[in-house]
Coordinates of C-alpha atoms and ligand atoms in Angstrom, one line a residue:
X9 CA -37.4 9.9 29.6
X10 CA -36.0 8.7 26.1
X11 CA -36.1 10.6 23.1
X12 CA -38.9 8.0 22.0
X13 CA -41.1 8.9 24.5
X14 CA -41.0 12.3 24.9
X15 CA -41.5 12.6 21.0
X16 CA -44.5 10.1 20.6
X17 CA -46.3 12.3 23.5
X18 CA -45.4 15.8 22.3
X19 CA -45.4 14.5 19.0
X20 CA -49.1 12.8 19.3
X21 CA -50.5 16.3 21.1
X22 CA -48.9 18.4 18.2
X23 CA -50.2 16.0 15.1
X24 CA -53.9 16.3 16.6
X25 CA -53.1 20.5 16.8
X26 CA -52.0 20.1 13.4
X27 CA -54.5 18.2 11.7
X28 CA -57.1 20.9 13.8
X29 CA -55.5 23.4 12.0
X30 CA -55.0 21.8 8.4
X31 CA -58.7 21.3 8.4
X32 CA -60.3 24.7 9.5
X33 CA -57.0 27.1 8.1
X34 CA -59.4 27.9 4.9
X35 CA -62.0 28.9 6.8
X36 CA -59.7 31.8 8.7
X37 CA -58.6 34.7 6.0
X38 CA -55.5 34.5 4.3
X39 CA -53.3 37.4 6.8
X40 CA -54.3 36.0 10.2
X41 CA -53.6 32.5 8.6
X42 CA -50.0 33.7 8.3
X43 CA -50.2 34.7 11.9
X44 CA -51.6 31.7 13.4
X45 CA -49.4 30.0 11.7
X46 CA -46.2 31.8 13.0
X47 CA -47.6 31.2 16.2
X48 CA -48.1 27.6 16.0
X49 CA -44.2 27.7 14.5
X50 CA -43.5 29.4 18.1
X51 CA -45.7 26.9 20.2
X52 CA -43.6 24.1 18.5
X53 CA -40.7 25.2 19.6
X54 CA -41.3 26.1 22.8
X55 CA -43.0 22.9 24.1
X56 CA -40.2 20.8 21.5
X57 CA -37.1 21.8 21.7
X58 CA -35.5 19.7 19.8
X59 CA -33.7 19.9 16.6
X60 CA -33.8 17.6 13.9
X61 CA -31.2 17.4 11.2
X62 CA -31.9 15.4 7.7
X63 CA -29.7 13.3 6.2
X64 CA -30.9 11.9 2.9
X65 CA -29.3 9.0 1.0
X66 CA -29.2 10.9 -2.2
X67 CA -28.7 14.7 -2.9
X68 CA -30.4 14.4 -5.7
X69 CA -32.2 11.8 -8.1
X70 CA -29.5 10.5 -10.2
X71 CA -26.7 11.7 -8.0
X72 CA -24.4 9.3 -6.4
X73 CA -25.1 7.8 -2.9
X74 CA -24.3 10.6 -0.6
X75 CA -21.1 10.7 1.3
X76 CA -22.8 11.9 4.7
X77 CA -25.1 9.0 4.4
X78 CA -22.9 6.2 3.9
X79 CA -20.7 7.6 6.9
X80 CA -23.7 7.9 9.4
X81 CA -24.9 4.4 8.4
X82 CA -21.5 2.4 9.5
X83 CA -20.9 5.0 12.2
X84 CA -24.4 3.6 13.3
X85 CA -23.5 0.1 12.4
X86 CA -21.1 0.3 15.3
X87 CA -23.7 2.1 18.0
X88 CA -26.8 0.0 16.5
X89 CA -25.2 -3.5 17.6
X90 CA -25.4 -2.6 21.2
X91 CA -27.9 -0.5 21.0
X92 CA -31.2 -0.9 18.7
X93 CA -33.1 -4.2 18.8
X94 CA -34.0 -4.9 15.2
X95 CA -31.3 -5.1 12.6
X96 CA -30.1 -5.8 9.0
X97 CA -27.3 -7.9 8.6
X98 CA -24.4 -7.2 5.7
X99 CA -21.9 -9.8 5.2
X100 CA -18.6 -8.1 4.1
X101 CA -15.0 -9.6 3.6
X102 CA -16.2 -13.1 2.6
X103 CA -17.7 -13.7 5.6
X104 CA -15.0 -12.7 7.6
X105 CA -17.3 -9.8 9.5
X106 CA -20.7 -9.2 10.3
X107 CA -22.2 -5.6 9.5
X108 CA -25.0 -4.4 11.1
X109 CA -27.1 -1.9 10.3
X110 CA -30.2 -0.5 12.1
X111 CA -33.7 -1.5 10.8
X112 CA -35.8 1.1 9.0
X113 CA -37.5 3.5 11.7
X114 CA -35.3 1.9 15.1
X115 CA -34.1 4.2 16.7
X116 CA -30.5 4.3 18.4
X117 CA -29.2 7.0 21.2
X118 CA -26.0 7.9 21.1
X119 CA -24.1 10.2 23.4
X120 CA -21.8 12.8 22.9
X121 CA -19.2 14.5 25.6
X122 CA -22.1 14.0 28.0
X123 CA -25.4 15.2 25.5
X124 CA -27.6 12.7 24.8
X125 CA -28.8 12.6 20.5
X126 CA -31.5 10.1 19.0
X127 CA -30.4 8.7 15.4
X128 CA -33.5 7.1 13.1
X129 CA -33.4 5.9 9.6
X130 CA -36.8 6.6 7.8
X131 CA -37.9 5.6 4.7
X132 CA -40.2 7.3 2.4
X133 CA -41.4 5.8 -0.7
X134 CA -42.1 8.2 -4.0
X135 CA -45.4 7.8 -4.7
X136 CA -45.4 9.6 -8.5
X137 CA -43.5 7.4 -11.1
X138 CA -41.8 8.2 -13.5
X139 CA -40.0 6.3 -16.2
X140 CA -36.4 7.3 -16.0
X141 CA -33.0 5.7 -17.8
X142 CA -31.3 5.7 -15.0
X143 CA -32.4 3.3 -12.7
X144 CA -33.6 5.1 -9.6
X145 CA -35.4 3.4 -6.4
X146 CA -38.5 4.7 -5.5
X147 CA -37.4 4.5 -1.7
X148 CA -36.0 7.3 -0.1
X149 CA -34.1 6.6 2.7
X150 CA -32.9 9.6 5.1
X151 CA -31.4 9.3 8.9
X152 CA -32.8 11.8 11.2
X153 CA -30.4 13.6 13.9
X154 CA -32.2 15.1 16.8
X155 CA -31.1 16.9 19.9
X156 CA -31.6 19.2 22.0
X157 CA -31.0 22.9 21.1
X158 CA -29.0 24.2 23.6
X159 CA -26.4 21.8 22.6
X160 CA -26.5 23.2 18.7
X161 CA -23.2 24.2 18.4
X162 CA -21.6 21.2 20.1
X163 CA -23.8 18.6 17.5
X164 CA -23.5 20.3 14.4
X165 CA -19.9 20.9 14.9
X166 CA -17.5 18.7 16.7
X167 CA -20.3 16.0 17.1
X168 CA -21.0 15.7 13.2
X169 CA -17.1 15.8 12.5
X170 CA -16.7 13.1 14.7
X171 CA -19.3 10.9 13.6
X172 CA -17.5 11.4 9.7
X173 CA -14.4 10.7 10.7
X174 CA -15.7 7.1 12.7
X175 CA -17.9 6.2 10.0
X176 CA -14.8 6.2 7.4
X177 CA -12.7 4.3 9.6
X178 CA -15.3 1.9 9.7
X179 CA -15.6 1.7 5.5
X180 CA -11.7 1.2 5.7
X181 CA -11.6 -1.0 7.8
X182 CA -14.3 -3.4 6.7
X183 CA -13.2 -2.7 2.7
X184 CA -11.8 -5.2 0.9
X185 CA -8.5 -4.4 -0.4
X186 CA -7.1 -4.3 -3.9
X187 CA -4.4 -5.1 -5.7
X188 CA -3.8 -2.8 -8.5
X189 CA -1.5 -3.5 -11.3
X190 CA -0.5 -0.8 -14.1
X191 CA -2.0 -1.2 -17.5
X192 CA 0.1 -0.7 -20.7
X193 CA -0.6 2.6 -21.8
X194 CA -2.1 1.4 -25.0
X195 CA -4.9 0.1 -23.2
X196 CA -6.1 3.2 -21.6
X197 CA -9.1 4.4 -23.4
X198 CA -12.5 4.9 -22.1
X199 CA -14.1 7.7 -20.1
X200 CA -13.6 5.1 -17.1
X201 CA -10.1 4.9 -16.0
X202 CA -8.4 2.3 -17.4
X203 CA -4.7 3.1 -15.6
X204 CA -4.4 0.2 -12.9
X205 CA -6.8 -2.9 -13.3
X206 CA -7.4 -4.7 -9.9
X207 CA -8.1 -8.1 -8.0
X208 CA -8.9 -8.3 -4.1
X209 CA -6.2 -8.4 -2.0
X210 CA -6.1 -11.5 -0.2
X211 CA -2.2 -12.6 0.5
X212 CA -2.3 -14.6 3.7
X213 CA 0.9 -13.4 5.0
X214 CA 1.2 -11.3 8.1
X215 CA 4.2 -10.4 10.4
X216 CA 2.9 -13.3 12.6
X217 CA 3.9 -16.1 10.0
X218 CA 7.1 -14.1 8.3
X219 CA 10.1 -15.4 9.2
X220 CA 12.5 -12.8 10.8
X221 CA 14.3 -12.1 14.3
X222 CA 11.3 -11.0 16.2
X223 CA 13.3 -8.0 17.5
X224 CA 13.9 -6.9 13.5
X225 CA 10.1 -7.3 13.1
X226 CA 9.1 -5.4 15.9
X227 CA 11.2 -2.8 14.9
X228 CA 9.4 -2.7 11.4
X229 CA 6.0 -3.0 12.8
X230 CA 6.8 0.0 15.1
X231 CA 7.3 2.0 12.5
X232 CA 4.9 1.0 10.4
X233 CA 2.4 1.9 13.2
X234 CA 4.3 5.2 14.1
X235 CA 4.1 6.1 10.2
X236 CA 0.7 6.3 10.4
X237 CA -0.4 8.2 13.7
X238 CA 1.9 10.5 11.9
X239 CA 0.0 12.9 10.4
X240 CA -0.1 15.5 12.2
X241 CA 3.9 15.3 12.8
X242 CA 4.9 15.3 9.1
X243 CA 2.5 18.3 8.8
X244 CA 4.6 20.2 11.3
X245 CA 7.6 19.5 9.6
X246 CA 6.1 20.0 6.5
X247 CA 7.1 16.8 4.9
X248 CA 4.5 14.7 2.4
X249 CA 3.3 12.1 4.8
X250 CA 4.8 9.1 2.9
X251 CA 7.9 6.6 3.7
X252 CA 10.0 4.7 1.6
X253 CA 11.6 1.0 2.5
X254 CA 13.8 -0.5 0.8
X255 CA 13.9 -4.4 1.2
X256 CA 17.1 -6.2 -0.2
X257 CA 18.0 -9.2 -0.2
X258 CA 19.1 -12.6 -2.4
X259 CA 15.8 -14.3 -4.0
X260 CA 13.4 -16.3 -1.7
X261 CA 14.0 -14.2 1.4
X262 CA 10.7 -12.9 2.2
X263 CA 10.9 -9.5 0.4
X264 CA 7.1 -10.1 -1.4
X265 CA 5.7 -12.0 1.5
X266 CA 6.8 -8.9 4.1
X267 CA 5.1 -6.6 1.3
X268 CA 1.7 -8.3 1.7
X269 CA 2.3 -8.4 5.5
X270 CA 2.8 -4.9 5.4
X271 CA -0.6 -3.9 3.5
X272 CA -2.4 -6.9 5.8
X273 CA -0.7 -5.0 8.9
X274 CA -2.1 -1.8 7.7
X275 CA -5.4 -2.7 5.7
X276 CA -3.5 -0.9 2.7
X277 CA -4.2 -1.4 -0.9
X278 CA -1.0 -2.5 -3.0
X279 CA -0.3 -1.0 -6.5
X280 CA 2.2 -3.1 -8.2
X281 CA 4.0 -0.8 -10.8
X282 CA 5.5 -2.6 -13.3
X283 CA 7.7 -0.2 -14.7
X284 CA 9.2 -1.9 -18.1
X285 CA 5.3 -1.5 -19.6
X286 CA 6.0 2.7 -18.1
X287 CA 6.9 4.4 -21.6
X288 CA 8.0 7.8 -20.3
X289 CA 8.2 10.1 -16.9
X290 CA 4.9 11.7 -18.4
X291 CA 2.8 8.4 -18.2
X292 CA 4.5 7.8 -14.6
X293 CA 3.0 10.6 -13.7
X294 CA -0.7 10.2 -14.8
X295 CA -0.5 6.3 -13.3
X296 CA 0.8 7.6 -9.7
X297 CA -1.8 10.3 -9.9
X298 CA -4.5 7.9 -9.8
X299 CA -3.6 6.1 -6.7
X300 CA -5.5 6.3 -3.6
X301 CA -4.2 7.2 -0.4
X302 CA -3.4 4.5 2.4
X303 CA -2.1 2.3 -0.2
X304 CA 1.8 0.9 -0.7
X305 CA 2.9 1.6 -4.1
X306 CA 5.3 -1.6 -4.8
X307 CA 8.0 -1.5 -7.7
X308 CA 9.9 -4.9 -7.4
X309 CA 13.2 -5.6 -8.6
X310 CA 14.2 -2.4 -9.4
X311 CA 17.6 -3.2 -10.8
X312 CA 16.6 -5.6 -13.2
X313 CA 13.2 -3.7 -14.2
X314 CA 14.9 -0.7 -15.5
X315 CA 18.3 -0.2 -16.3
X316 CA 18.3 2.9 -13.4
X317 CA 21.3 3.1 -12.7
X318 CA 22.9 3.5 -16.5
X319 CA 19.8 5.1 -18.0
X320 CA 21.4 8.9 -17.8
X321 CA 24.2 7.9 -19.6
X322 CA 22.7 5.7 -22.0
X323 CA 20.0 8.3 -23.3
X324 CA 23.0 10.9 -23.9
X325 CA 24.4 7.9 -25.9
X326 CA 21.4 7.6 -27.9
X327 CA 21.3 11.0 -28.6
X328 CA 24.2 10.9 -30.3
X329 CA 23.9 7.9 -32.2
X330 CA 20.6 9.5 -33.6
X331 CA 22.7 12.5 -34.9
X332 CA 24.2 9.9 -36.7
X333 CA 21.7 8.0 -38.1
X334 CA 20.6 9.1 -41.7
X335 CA 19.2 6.2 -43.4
X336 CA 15.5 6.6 -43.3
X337 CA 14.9 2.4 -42.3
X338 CA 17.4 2.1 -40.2
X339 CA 15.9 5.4 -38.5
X340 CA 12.5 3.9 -38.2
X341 CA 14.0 0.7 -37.3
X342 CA 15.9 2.4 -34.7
X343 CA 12.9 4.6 -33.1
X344 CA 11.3 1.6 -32.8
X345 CA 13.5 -0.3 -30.4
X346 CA 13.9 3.0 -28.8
X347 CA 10.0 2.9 -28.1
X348 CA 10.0 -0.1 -26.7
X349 CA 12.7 0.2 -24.6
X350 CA 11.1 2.2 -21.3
X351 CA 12.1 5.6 -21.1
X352 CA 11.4 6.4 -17.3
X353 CA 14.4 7.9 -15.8
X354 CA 15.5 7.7 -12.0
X355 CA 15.4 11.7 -11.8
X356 CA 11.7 11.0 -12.9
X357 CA 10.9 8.7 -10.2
X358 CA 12.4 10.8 -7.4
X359 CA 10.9 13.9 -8.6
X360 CA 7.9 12.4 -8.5
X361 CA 8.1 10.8 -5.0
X362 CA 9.7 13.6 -3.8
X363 CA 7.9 16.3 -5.3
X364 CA 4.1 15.3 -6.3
X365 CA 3.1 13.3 -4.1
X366 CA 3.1 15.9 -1.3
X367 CA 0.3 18.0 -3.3
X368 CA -1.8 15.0 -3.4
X369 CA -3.0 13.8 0.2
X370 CA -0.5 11.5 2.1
X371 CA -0.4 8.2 4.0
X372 CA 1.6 6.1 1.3
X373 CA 4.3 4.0 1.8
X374 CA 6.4 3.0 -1.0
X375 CA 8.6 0.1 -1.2
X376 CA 11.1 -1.0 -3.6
X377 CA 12.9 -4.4 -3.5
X378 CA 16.0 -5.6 -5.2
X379 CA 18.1 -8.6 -5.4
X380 CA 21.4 -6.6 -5.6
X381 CA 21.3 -3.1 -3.4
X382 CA 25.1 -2.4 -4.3
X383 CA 24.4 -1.8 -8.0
X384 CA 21.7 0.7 -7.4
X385 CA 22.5 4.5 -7.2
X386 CA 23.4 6.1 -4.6
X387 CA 20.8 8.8 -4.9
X388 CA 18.1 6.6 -5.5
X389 CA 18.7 5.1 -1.7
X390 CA 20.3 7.9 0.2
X391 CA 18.3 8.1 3.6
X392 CA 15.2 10.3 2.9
X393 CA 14.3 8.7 -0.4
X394 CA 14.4 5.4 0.9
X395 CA 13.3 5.9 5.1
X396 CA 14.2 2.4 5.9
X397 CA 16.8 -0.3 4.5
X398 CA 15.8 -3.6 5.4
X399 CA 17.8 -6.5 5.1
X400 CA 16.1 -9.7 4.4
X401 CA 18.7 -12.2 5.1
X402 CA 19.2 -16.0 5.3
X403 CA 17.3 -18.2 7.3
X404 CA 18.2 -17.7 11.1
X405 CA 17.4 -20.5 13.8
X406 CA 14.8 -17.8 15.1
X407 CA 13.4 -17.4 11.4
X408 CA 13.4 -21.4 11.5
X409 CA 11.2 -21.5 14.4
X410 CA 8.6 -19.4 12.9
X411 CA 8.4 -21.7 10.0
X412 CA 7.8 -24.4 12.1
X413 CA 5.7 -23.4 13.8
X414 CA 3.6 -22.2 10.7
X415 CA 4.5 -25.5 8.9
X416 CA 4.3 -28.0 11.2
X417 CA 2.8 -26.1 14.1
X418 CA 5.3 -27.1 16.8
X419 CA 7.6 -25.1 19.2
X420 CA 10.6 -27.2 19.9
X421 CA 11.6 -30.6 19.0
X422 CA 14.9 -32.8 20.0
X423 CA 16.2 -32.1 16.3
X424 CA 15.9 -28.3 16.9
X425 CA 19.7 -28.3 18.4
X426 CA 21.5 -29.9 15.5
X427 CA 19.1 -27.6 13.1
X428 CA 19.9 -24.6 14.8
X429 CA 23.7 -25.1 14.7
X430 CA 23.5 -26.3 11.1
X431 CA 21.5 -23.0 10.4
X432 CA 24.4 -20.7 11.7
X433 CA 26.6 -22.4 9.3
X434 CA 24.9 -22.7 6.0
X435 CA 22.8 -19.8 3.9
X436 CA 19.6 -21.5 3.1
X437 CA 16.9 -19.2 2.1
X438 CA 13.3 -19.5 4.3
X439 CA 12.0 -20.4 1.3
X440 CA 14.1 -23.5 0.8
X441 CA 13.5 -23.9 4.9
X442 CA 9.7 -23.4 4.3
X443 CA 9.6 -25.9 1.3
X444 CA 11.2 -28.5 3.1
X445 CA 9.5 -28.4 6.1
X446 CA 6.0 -28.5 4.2
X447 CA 4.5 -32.2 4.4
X448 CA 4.6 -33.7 1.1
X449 CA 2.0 -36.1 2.2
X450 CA -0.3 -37.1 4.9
X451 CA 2.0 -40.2 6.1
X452 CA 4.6 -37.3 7.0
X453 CA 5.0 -36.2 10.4
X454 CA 7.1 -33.7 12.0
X455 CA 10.4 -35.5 12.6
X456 CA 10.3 -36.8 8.7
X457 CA 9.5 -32.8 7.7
X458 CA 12.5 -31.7 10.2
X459 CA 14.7 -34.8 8.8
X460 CA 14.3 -33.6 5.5
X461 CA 15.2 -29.8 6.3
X462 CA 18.4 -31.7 7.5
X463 CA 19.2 -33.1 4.8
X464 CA 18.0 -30.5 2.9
X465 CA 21.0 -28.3 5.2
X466 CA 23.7 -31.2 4.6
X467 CA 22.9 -30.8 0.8
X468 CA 23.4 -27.0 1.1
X469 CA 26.3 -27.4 3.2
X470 CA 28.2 -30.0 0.8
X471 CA 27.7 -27.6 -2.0
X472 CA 28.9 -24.4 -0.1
X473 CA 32.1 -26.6 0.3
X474 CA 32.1 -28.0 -3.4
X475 CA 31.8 -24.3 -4.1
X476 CA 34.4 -23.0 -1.8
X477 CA 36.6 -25.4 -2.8
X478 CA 36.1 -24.7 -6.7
X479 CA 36.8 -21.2 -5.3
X480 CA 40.1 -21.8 -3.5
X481 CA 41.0 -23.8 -6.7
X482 CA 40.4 -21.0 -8.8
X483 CA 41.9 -18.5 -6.8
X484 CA 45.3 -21.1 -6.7
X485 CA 45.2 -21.1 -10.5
X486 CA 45.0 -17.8 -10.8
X487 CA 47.7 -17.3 -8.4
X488 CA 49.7 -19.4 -10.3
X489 CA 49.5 -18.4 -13.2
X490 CA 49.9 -14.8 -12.0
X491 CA 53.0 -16.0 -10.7
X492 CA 54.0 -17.6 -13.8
X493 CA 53.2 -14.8 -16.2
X494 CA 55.5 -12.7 -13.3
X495 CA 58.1 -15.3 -13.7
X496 CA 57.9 -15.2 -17.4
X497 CA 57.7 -11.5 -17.8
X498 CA 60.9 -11.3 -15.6
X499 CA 62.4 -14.1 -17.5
X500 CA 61.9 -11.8 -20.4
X501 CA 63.0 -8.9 -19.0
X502 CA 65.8 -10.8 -17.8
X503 CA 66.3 -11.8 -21.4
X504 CA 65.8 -8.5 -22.8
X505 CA 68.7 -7.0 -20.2
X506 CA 71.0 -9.4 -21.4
X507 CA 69.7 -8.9 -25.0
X508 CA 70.2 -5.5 -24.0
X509 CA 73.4 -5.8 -22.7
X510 CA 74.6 -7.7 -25.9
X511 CA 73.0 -4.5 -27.5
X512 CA 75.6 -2.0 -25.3
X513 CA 78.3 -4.8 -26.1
X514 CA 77.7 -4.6 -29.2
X515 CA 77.6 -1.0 -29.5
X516 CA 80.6 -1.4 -27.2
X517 CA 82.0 -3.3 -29.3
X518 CA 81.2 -1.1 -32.2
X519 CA 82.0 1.9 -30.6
X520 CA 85.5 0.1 -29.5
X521 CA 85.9 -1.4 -33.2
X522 CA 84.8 2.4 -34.3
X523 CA 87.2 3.5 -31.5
X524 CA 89.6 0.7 -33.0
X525 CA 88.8 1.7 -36.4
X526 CA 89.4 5.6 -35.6
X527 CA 92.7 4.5 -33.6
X528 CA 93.3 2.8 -36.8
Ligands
ATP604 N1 10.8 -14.6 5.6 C1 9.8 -15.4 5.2 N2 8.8 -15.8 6.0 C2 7.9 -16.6 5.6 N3 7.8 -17.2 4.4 C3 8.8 -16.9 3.6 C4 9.9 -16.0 3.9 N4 10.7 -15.9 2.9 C5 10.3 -16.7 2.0 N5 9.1 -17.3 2.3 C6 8.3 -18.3 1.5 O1 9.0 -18.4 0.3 C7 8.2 -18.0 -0.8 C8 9.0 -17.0 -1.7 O2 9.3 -15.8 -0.9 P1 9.2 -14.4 -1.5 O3 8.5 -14.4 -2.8 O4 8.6 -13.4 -0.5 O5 10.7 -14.0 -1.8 P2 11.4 -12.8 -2.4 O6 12.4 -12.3 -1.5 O7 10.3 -11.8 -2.8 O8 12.1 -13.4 -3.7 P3 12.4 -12.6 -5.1 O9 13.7 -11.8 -4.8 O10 12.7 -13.8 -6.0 O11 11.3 -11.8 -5.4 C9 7.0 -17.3 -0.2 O12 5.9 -17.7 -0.9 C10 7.0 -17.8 1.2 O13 6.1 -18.8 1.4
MG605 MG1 9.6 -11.1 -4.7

């Protein structure tokens, strides 16, 4: 018998006792009434022995909605579609999915290591109104848990826990993400934080359609994936449950697109931190507070954003040219460019990722990109700081195929064997490849869109040899005149021993005509 069942029946018998008793109680004195009462409380539990739990919507009138509630509701949104018969439909992520959520008063089983629970949302609607300034709804909504009560423990413990957990992995992933980017400190003002300003997340890019030896990308994804069933691994080890890559790599070779197909891989939010608008560590500090967990916190181009590398030395530098700086305008003149300039240091950065982030929550990745990874300090990449190096490199003939087949959606063609030996000769970037391959109009069709990668490749290849050969002429210029200014300087030195020479001869000659004069 379902929960439905059994409760209308001993639910029907126990209203009519009820209404019995609400009607004659005042005619029984006021002690026995306690009694009967107490009895009735007994009789109720005895032929119902069930317990119901009460979740309400809001904890309190102008209280936000409550956690609990929102958790229940998508952990039912899950159960409901197979289970409940009447529904209300959300539409989340522009359509993309279909949410639904059990009507008002449906009720929807659910079972739990074996023990059977009955879920119902009821609605109650205040009948006193008031006038209030903050808008409240006069509808109460509350979901109802009930169960049996030997199984107490097992419901309000483990069961409840799980049903949290499943109902926020629902709200991640239906969410739509963000994309936060950091506000110049000027503009933060406002009892509303006014740190990061966001859009929605919507990059298309995914580790399907990035261009990259599948056996690289698997790698990545692996660890991606790993990186997050980590948790309970890094708390063994007692590490913050972050990871750092480092993506390098000339411009054009993926390094933003295989950011957003991490956070699409992951359903992760992205904060872009734009450091040059960081003024000091302080202000670092209070933006990386405020992000979220699951999120990838991006800094791009991190040798031309801040001058990390040098910054140490330059500051001492400053230092001391403010010692020596006593004219009041060229002071304020000076302060000024100095405020401008950013004054985040590396040791700030690492501090922070090393240090903060561990005291508040985990699951971040952070990624920094760079065009040029030899000019960045060592301590900023050593292993530890920075998990992963990954190389994003010039377009391979495996790359090539990807593109293809997101470009022009084909998986071979006769011109893929001249391509692919063309590719391991040349460095074009995939976003050179991808441009060319892209039809330019509807009258183009595949073999044109390859042709013109081809040419495209010829053009790239003629230059590498214009280049090279500007090289080699370079180098046999400098070589020759290296070998001139050798000649020349041993020419001279040549000149100077026999200027030297004339020098001793002289003296000699001297020393003889002294020798001459003192024999004479
Ligand atoms: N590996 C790739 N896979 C798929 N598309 C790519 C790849 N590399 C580049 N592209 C295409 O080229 C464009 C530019 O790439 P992207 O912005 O990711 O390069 P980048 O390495 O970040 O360059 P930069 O160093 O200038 O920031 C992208 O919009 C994308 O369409
Ligand atoms: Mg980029």
């Amino acid at each position: 018998m379902g929960m439905g069942e059994l409760g209308t029946n001993i639910g029907s018998v126990l209203a009519s006792l009820m209404f019995v008793w609400a009607i004659f109680k005042d005619h029984f004195p006021y002690r026995l009434r306690g009694h009967i009462e107490k009895y009735i409380q007994k009789l109720f539990r005895f032929v119902y022995p069930y317990i119901e739990i009460t979740f309400h919507e809001s904890a309190g009138e102008r209280l936000k909605r409550s956690e609990a509630f929102s958790a229940i509701q998508n952990y039912l949104s899950t159960k409901a579609s197979s289970q409940a018969s009447r529904f209300k439909a959300d539409v989340m992520k522009e359509s993309k999915s279909l949410v639904l959520t059990m009507d008002d008063h449906e009720e929807v089983p659910d079972e739990f290591n074996g023990v059977k629970v009955w879920w119902v949302l009821n609605k109650h609607v205040n009948k006193s109104q008031s006038i209030s300034y903050f808008p409240v709804s006069d509808e109460k909504r509350s979901f109802k848990l009930s169960f049996h009560k030997r199984h107490r423990e097992l419901i309000t413990g483990p069961y409840i826990e799980h049903v949290m957990n499943e109902g926020k992995a629902v709200v991640v992933k239906n969410r739509q993400r963000k994309l936060y980017s950091n506000n110049p400190s000027k503009n933060w003002h406002g009892w509303k934080s006014t740190k990061w300003s966001h859009v929605f997340f919507e990059h298309p890019a995914t580790f399907d359609t990035l261009a990259m030896e599948s056996k690289k990308k698997e790698a990545i994804m692996k660890d991606l994936k790993k990186f997050t069933q980590g948790k309970e691994y890094y708390k063994k080890i007692g590490k913050a449950w972050k990871r750092g890559y480092l993506l390098y790599g000339p411009p054009g070779t993926g390094k933003s697109t295989m950011i957003a197909a991490m956070a699409n891989f992951l359903n992760y939010d992205v904060y872009d931190l734009e450091l040059t608008t960081v003024k000091d560590n302080t202000e670092l500090r209070n933006l990386l507070i405020e992000t979220s967990s699951k999120s990838i916190l991006v800094i791009e181009d991190i040798d031309c954003s801040l001058d990390l590398t040098g910054q140490r030395e330059k500051k001492k530098e400053k230092d001391e040219d403010n010692k020596e700086e006593t004219d009041p305008i060229k002071k304020k003149e000076k302060e000024e460019s100095d405020n401008k300039s950013s004054k985040v240091t590396l040791s700030g950065l690492l501090n922070f990722i090393d240090g903060l982030w561990s005291a508040c929550g985990g699951e971040r990745i952070i990624v920094f990109t760079t065009n040029h990874v030899d000019k960045l300090d060592p301590a900023l990449i050593r292993r530890g700081r920075m998990d992963k190096h990954i190389e994003m490199s010039y377009c391979g003939f495996e790359a090539f195929k990807v593109l293809a087949n997101n470009y022009l959606d084909i998986d071979s063609h006769d011109l893929y064997g001249k391509i692919e030996s063309m590719l391991g000769e040349t460095n074009i970037t995939p976003a050179d490849v991808a441009e060319n391959l892209m039809p330019k109009s509807d009258e183009e069709d595949v073999e044109t869109c390859l042709n013109c990668l081809i040419e495209a490749l010829e053009e790239v290849k003629k230059e590498e040899a214009r280049k090279k050969a500007e090289e080699e002429e370079a180098r046999l210029k400098a070589e020759k005149e290296e070998k001139e200014k050798a000649e020349s300087a041993q020419e001279s030195v040549k000149v100077d021993e026999n200027s030297a020479n004339s020098v001793v001869k002289e003296n000699g000659f001297h020393k003889e005509g002294d020798a001459v004069g003192v024999d004479t």
